[in-house]
Amino acid sequence: MSTTVDTGRTQSERTRTAAKLMLGWVALLWVLEAVDYATGHALDEYGIVARDPDSLTGVFTSSFLHFGFDHVASNSVPLLVLGFIVALSGIRRFLAVSGLILLADGLGTWLISPSGTMTLGASGVVFGLFGFLVVRGFVERKALGIAVAVGVAAVWGTTVLSGILPTDSGVSWQGHLCGLVAGVVTALYFQRPAPRRPAALTG
């Protein structure tokens, strides 16, 4: 009797897929901002307006829209890097993690932001991915994960800390805070190991 185990995709394939996914995501943000600019900022209406029932659709769309190209640029690199690292563990998990962060961040921002304010931008998702990676490294107790957590915290920790403090009236610290909390909670939820794929028996 011989036994074979389906190990799934190779690491190089995962790396290429993760890179293509995140490059495509970031490229989409720039395309949407270009469309927004060309249409006189017509897409801004799809942002989150705090506690306005008509803007609930913004929970799903606001993270893909920005207030200008400088705003997109400030989010592009951290989103690309952090998203790529998360996506290396599997596209399905990445989509689930990103979807939960996006939804929780959007709803939280809609609930706690000052009335009448509009929120746009991917920074809430960025903060969520940061929180997910930092916490995941320690809850899974794997050396590589801990090393990634420490590295991510060293590079972006100060930025995240300043981003959740209400010191700049032009920055949605509420969105940053909700994203960070969503990422931490998501990491705790996904700490359970995925079930192993069954071996294929032949012979």
PDB file of C-alpha atoms in Angstrom:
ATOM      1  CA  MET A   1       0.000   0.000   0.000  1.00  0.00           C
ATOM      2  CA  SER A   2       1.272   3.468  -0.847  1.00  0.00           C
ATOM      3  CA  THR A   3       0.029   6.717   0.630  1.00  0.00           C
ATOM      4  CA  THR A   4      -0.011  10.155  -0.961  1.00  0.00           C
ATOM      5  CA  VAL A   5      -0.961  13.401   0.716  1.00  0.00           C
ATOM      6  CA  ASP A   6      -2.417  16.302  -1.212  1.00  0.00           C
ATOM      7  CA  THR A   7      -0.320  19.240  -0.039  1.00  0.00           C
ATOM      8  CA  GLY A   8      -2.181  21.683  -2.245  1.00  0.00           C
ATOM      9  CA  ARG A   9      -0.497  24.561  -3.977  1.00  0.00           C
ATOM     10  CA  THR A  10       3.251  25.058  -3.698  1.00  0.00           C
ATOM     11  CA  GLN A  11       4.633  28.027  -1.813  1.00  0.00           C
ATOM     12  CA  SER A  12       5.834  29.663  -5.027  1.00  0.00           C
ATOM     13  CA  GLU A  13       2.313  29.441  -6.455  1.00  0.00           C
ATOM     14  CA  ARG A  14       0.891  30.935  -3.258  1.00  0.00           C
ATOM     15  CA  THR A  15       3.414  33.753  -3.463  1.00  0.00           C
ATOM     16  CA  ARG A  16       2.573  34.586  -7.068  1.00  0.00           C
ATOM     17  CA  THR A  17      -1.157  34.433  -6.414  1.00  0.00           C
ATOM     18  CA  ALA A  18      -0.872  36.631  -3.329  1.00  0.00           C
ATOM     19  CA  ALA A  19       1.224  39.163  -5.229  1.00  0.00           C
ATOM     20  CA  LYS A  20      -1.193  39.292  -8.163  1.00  0.00           C
ATOM     21  CA  LEU A  21      -4.174  39.657  -5.842  1.00  0.00           C
ATOM     22  CA  MET A  22      -2.723  42.570  -3.891  1.00  0.00           C
ATOM     23  CA  LEU A  23      -1.323  44.326  -6.955  1.00  0.00           C
ATOM     24  CA  GLY A  24      -4.767  44.036  -8.510  1.00  0.00           C
ATOM     25  CA  TRP A  25      -6.433  45.400  -5.369  1.00  0.00           C
ATOM     26  CA  VAL A  26      -4.144  48.410  -5.175  1.00  0.00           C
ATOM     27  CA  ALA A  27      -4.461  49.030  -8.923  1.00  0.00           C
ATOM     28  CA  LEU A  28      -8.249  49.009  -8.513  1.00  0.00           C
ATOM     29  CA  LEU A  29      -8.006  51.754  -5.875  1.00  0.00           C
ATOM     30  CA  TRP A  30      -6.031  53.944  -8.280  1.00  0.00           C
ATOM     31  CA  VAL A  31      -8.430  53.282 -11.152  1.00  0.00           C
ATOM     32  CA  LEU A  32     -11.422  54.165  -8.996  1.00  0.00           C
ATOM     33  CA  GLU A  33      -9.769  57.373  -7.827  1.00  0.00           C
ATOM     34  CA  ALA A  34      -9.005  58.276 -11.436  1.00  0.00           C
ATOM     35  CA  VAL A  35     -12.671  57.717 -12.308  1.00  0.00           C
ATOM     36  CA  ASP A  36     -13.706  59.767  -9.289  1.00  0.00           C
ATOM     37  CA  TYR A  37     -11.426  62.622 -10.370  1.00  0.00           C
ATOM     38  CA  ALA A  38     -12.653  62.495 -13.974  1.00  0.00           C
ATOM     39  CA  THR A  39     -16.301  62.616 -12.871  1.00  0.00           C
ATOM     40  CA  GLY A  40     -15.924  65.524 -10.475  1.00  0.00           C
ATOM     41  CA  HIS A  41     -15.732  63.275  -7.419  1.00  0.00           C
ATOM     42  CA  ALA A  42     -19.037  61.597  -8.180  1.00  0.00           C
ATOM     43  CA  LEU A  43     -17.949  58.411  -6.391  1.00  0.00           C
ATOM     44  CA  ASP A  44     -17.538  60.142  -3.042  1.00  0.00           C
ATOM     45  CA  GLU A  45     -21.256  59.737  -2.409  1.00  0.00           C
ATOM     46  CA  TYR A  46     -20.592  56.044  -1.811  1.00  0.00           C
ATOM     47  CA  GLY A  47     -18.687  56.772   1.374  1.00  0.00           C
ATOM     48  CA  ILE A  48     -19.884  56.278   4.931  1.00  0.00           C
ATOM     49  CA  VAL A  49     -21.967  59.085   6.414  1.00  0.00           C
ATOM     50  CA  ALA A  50     -22.267  58.412  10.124  1.00  0.00           C
ATOM     51  CA  ARG A  51     -25.650  57.009  11.164  1.00  0.00           C
ATOM     52  CA  ASP A  52     -27.262  57.923   7.863  1.00  0.00           C
ATOM     53  CA  PRO A  53     -29.348  54.894   6.823  1.00  0.00           C
ATOM     54  CA  ASP A  54     -28.997  55.861   3.164  1.00  0.00           C
ATOM     55  CA  SER A  55     -25.216  55.494   3.374  1.00  0.00           C
ATOM     56  CA  LEU A  56     -25.144  51.940   4.727  1.00  0.00           C
ATOM     57  CA  THR A  57     -23.985  50.750   1.319  1.00  0.00           C
ATOM     58  CA  GLY A  58     -20.833  52.715   2.078  1.00  0.00           C
ATOM     59  CA  VAL A  59     -19.927  50.035   4.602  1.00  0.00           C
ATOM     60  CA  PHE A  60     -18.964  47.893   1.611  1.00  0.00           C
ATOM     61  CA  THR A  61     -17.720  50.569  -0.802  1.00  0.00           C
ATOM     62  CA  SER A  62     -15.949  53.227   1.264  1.00  0.00           C
ATOM     63  CA  SER A  63     -12.743  51.213   1.668  1.00  0.00           C
ATOM     64  CA  PHE A  64     -12.220  51.288  -2.100  1.00  0.00           C
ATOM     65  CA  LEU A  65     -12.614  55.078  -2.439  1.00  0.00           C
ATOM     66  CA  HIS A  66     -10.383  57.969  -1.372  1.00  0.00           C
ATOM     67  CA  PHE A  67     -10.186  61.746  -1.063  1.00  0.00           C
ATOM     68  CA  GLY A  68      -7.602  62.315  -3.775  1.00  0.00           C
ATOM     69  CA  PHE A  69      -4.486  60.629  -5.106  1.00  0.00           C
ATOM     70  CA  ASP A  70      -2.360  61.548  -2.084  1.00  0.00           C
ATOM     71  CA  HIS A  71      -4.843  59.670   0.064  1.00  0.00           C
ATOM     72  CA  VAL A  72      -4.603  56.600  -2.174  1.00  0.00           C
ATOM     73  CA  ALA A  73      -0.813  56.778  -2.151  1.00  0.00           C
ATOM     74  CA  SER A  74      -0.652  56.850   1.654  1.00  0.00           C
ATOM     75  CA  ASN A  75      -2.629  53.603   1.863  1.00  0.00           C
ATOM     76  CA  SER A  76      -1.170  51.746  -1.107  1.00  0.00           C
ATOM     77  CA  VAL A  77       2.136  50.502   0.319  1.00  0.00           C
ATOM     78  CA  PRO A  78       0.882  49.252   3.715  1.00  0.00           C
ATOM     79  CA  LEU A  79      -2.152  47.640   2.088  1.00  0.00           C
ATOM     80  CA  LEU A  80       0.050  45.941  -0.500  1.00  0.00           C
ATOM     81  CA  VAL A  81       2.587  44.641   2.023  1.00  0.00           C
ATOM     82  CA  LEU A  82       0.259  43.641   4.857  1.00  0.00           C
ATOM     83  CA  GLY A  83      -2.303  42.125   2.505  1.00  0.00           C
ATOM     84  CA  PHE A  84       0.414  40.159   0.723  1.00  0.00           C
ATOM     85  CA  ILE A  85       1.666  38.690   3.992  1.00  0.00           C
ATOM     86  CA  VAL A  86      -1.833  37.647   5.046  1.00  0.00           C
ATOM     87  CA  ALA A  87      -2.607  36.228   1.589  1.00  0.00           C
ATOM     88  CA  LEU A  88       0.462  33.973   1.768  1.00  0.00           C
ATOM     89  CA  SER A  89      -1.419  31.791   4.250  1.00  0.00           C
ATOM     90  CA  GLY A  90      -4.146  31.095   1.681  1.00  0.00           C
ATOM     91  CA  ILE A  91      -6.466  33.084  -0.533  1.00  0.00           C
ATOM     92  CA  ARG A  92      -9.664  31.733   1.005  1.00  0.00           C
ATOM     93  CA  ARG A  93      -8.554  32.708   4.490  1.00  0.00           C
ATOM     94  CA  PHE A  94      -7.357  36.081   3.217  1.00  0.00           C
ATOM     95  CA  LEU A  95     -10.726  36.804   1.639  1.00  0.00           C
ATOM     96  CA  ALA A  96     -12.529  35.764   4.805  1.00  0.00           C
ATOM     97  CA  VAL A  97     -10.249  37.849   7.035  1.00  0.00           C
ATOM     98  CA  SER A  98     -10.410  40.909   4.767  1.00  0.00           C
ATOM     99  CA  GLY A  99     -14.174  40.613   4.380  1.00  0.00           C
ATOM    100  CA  LEU A 100     -14.756  40.442   8.131  1.00  0.00           C
ATOM    101  CA  ILE A 101     -12.428  43.372   8.777  1.00  0.00           C
ATOM    102  CA  LEU A 102     -14.040  45.467   6.046  1.00  0.00           C
ATOM    103  CA  LEU A 103     -17.560  44.755   7.319  1.00  0.00           C
ATOM    104  CA  ALA A 104     -16.797  45.290  11.015  1.00  0.00           C
ATOM    105  CA  ASP A 105     -14.752  48.417  10.343  1.00  0.00           C
ATOM    106  CA  GLY A 106     -17.455  49.885   8.118  1.00  0.00           C
ATOM    107  CA  LEU A 107     -20.252  49.252  10.592  1.00  0.00           C
ATOM    108  CA  GLY A 108     -18.192  50.512  13.528  1.00  0.00           C
ATOM    109  CA  THR A 109     -17.252  53.683  11.663  1.00  0.00           C
ATOM    110  CA  TRP A 110     -20.879  54.246  10.684  1.00  0.00           C
ATOM    111  CA  LEU A 111     -21.922  53.909  14.329  1.00  0.00           C
ATOM    112  CA  ILE A 112     -19.320  55.938  16.256  1.00  0.00           C
ATOM    113  CA  SER A 113     -18.145  58.669  13.881  1.00  0.00           C
ATOM    114  CA  PRO A 114     -19.497  62.207  14.437  1.00  0.00           C
ATOM    115  CA  SER A 115     -22.889  62.735  12.853  1.00  0.00           C
ATOM    116  CA  GLY A 116     -22.812  64.050   9.315  1.00  0.00           C
ATOM    117  CA  THR A 117     -19.149  63.249   8.702  1.00  0.00           C
ATOM    118  CA  MET A 118     -18.106  61.233   5.650  1.00  0.00           C
ATOM    119  CA  THR A 119     -15.423  58.561   5.785  1.00  0.00           C
ATOM    120  CA  LEU A 120     -13.541  57.132   2.809  1.00  0.00           C
ATOM    121  CA  GLY A 121     -10.339  55.146   2.452  1.00  0.00           C
ATOM    122  CA  ALA A 122      -8.653  51.786   2.876  1.00  0.00           C
ATOM    123  CA  SER A 123      -6.849  52.753   6.075  1.00  0.00           C
ATOM    124  CA  GLY A 124      -9.401  50.945   8.240  1.00  0.00           C
ATOM    125  CA  VAL A 125      -8.606  47.724   6.392  1.00  0.00           C
ATOM    126  CA  VAL A 126      -4.876  48.465   6.701  1.00  0.00           C
ATOM    127  CA  PHE A 127      -5.201  48.867  10.468  1.00  0.00           C
ATOM    128  CA  GLY A 128      -7.238  45.673  10.571  1.00  0.00           C
ATOM    129  CA  LEU A 129      -4.606  43.682   8.681  1.00  0.00           C
ATOM    130  CA  PHE A 130      -1.970  45.103  11.013  1.00  0.00           C
ATOM    131  CA  GLY A 131      -3.930  43.992  14.084  1.00  0.00           C
ATOM    132  CA  PHE A 132      -4.567  40.581  12.558  1.00  0.00           C
ATOM    133  CA  LEU A 133      -0.887  39.920  11.794  1.00  0.00           C
ATOM    134  CA  VAL A 134       0.405  41.120  15.149  1.00  0.00           C
ATOM    135  CA  VAL A 135      -2.077  39.104  17.184  1.00  0.00           C
ATOM    136  CA  ARG A 136      -2.016  36.030  14.938  1.00  0.00           C
ATOM    137  CA  GLY A 137       1.717  35.639  15.406  1.00  0.00           C
ATOM    138  CA  PHE A 138       1.339  35.212  19.143  1.00  0.00           C
ATOM    139  CA  VAL A 139      -1.919  33.259  19.364  1.00  0.00           C
ATOM    140  CA  GLU A 140      -0.648  30.629  16.929  1.00  0.00           C
ATOM    141  CA  ARG A 141       2.686  30.436  18.793  1.00  0.00           C
ATOM    142  CA  LYS A 142       4.751  29.835  15.681  1.00  0.00           C
ATOM    143  CA  ALA A 143       8.254  31.252  15.406  1.00  0.00           C
ATOM    144  CA  LEU A 144       7.744  32.635  11.902  1.00  0.00           C
ATOM    145  CA  GLY A 145       4.420  34.218  12.831  1.00  0.00           C
ATOM    146  CA  ILE A 146       5.935  35.850  15.901  1.00  0.00           C
ATOM    147  CA  ALA A 147       8.829  37.167  13.834  1.00  0.00           C
ATOM    148  CA  VAL A 148       6.378  38.638  11.314  1.00  0.00           C
ATOM    149  CA  ALA A 149       4.326  40.165  14.137  1.00  0.00           C
ATOM    150  CA  VAL A 150       7.388  41.813  15.660  1.00  0.00           C
ATOM    151  CA  GLY A 151       8.549  43.087  12.275  1.00  0.00           C
ATOM    152  CA  VAL A 152       5.143  44.501  11.370  1.00  0.00           C
ATOM    153  CA  ALA A 153       4.845  46.156  14.782  1.00  0.00           C
ATOM    154  CA  ALA A 154       8.325  47.659  14.455  1.00  0.00           C
ATOM    155  CA  VAL A 155       7.613  49.157  11.027  1.00  0.00           C
ATOM    156  CA  TRP A 156       4.031  50.381  11.476  1.00  0.00           C
ATOM    157  CA  GLY A 157       3.419  50.330  15.245  1.00  0.00           C
ATOM    158  CA  THR A 158       4.060  54.038  15.801  1.00  0.00           C
ATOM    159  CA  THR A 159       1.887  54.993  12.828  1.00  0.00           C
ATOM    160  CA  VAL A 160      -0.950  52.804  14.081  1.00  0.00           C
ATOM    161  CA  LEU A 161      -0.705  54.196  17.608  1.00  0.00           C
ATOM    162  CA  SER A 162      -0.868  57.782  16.379  1.00  0.00           C
ATOM    163  CA  GLY A 163      -3.653  56.875  13.949  1.00  0.00           C
ATOM    164  CA  ILE A 164      -6.057  55.717  16.652  1.00  0.00           C
ATOM    165  CA  LEU A 165      -5.625  58.835  18.777  1.00  0.00           C
ATOM    166  CA  PRO A 166      -8.125  61.710  18.298  1.00  0.00           C
ATOM    167  CA  THR A 167      -5.413  64.275  17.578  1.00  0.00           C
ATOM    168  CA  ASP A 168      -6.210  65.195  13.960  1.00  0.00           C
ATOM    169  CA  SER A 169      -9.714  66.367  13.125  1.00  0.00           C
ATOM    170  CA  GLY A 170      -9.154  65.569   9.454  1.00  0.00           C
ATOM    171  CA  VAL A 171      -8.383  61.887  10.082  1.00  0.00           C
ATOM    172  CA  SER A 172     -10.981  59.259  10.950  1.00  0.00           C
ATOM    173  CA  TRP A 173      -9.422  57.804  14.079  1.00  0.00           C
ATOM    174  CA  GLN A 174     -12.760  56.053  14.580  1.00  0.00           C
ATOM    175  CA  GLY A 175     -12.260  54.126  11.334  1.00  0.00           C
ATOM    176  CA  HIS A 176      -8.681  53.295  12.301  1.00  0.00           C
ATOM    177  CA  LEU A 177      -9.707  52.108  15.753  1.00  0.00           C
ATOM    178  CA  CYS A 178     -12.606  50.010  14.457  1.00  0.00           C
ATOM    179  CA  GLY A 179     -10.344  48.433  11.850  1.00  0.00           C
ATOM    180  CA  LEU A 180      -7.676  47.601  14.428  1.00  0.00           C
ATOM    181  CA  VAL A 181     -10.192  46.036  16.810  1.00  0.00           C
ATOM    182  CA  ALA A 182     -11.744  44.083  13.934  1.00  0.00           C
ATOM    183  CA  GLY A 183      -8.327  42.706  12.980  1.00  0.00           C
ATOM    184  CA  VAL A 184      -7.541  41.628  16.534  1.00  0.00           C
ATOM    185  CA  VAL A 185     -10.902  39.900  16.967  1.00  0.00           C
ATOM    186  CA  THR A 186     -10.567  38.218  13.572  1.00  0.00           C
ATOM    187  CA  ALA A 187      -7.125  36.869  14.518  1.00  0.00           C
ATOM    188  CA  LEU A 188      -8.552  35.398  17.722  1.00  0.00           C
ATOM    189  CA  TYR A 189     -11.415  33.848  15.783  1.00  0.00           C
ATOM    190  CA  PHE A 190      -9.127  32.241  13.216  1.00  0.00           C
ATOM    191  CA  GLN A 191      -6.628  30.911  15.760  1.00  0.00           C
ATOM    192  CA  ARG A 192      -8.191  27.477  15.452  1.00  0.00           C
ATOM    193  CA  PRO A 193      -6.129  25.311  13.087  1.00  0.00           C
ATOM    194  CA  ALA A 194      -7.722  24.431   9.774  1.00  0.00           C
ATOM    195  CA  PRO A 195      -8.712  20.753   9.407  1.00  0.00           C
ATOM    196  CA  ARG A 196      -6.145  18.632   7.630  1.00  0.00           C
ATOM    197  CA  ARG A 197      -6.956  17.461   4.141  1.00  0.00           C
ATOM    198  CA  PRO A 198      -7.482  13.715   3.981  1.00  0.00           C
ATOM    199  CA  ALA A 199      -4.758  11.510   2.561  1.00  0.00           C
ATOM    200  CA  ALA A 200      -5.363   9.609  -0.631  1.00  0.00           C
ATOM    201  CA  LEU A 201      -4.713   5.879  -0.330  1.00  0.00           C
ATOM    202  CA  THR A 202      -3.730   3.756  -3.284  1.00  0.00           C
ATOM    203  CA  GLY A 203      -2.609   0.187  -3.774  1.00  0.00           C
TER     204      GLY A 203
END
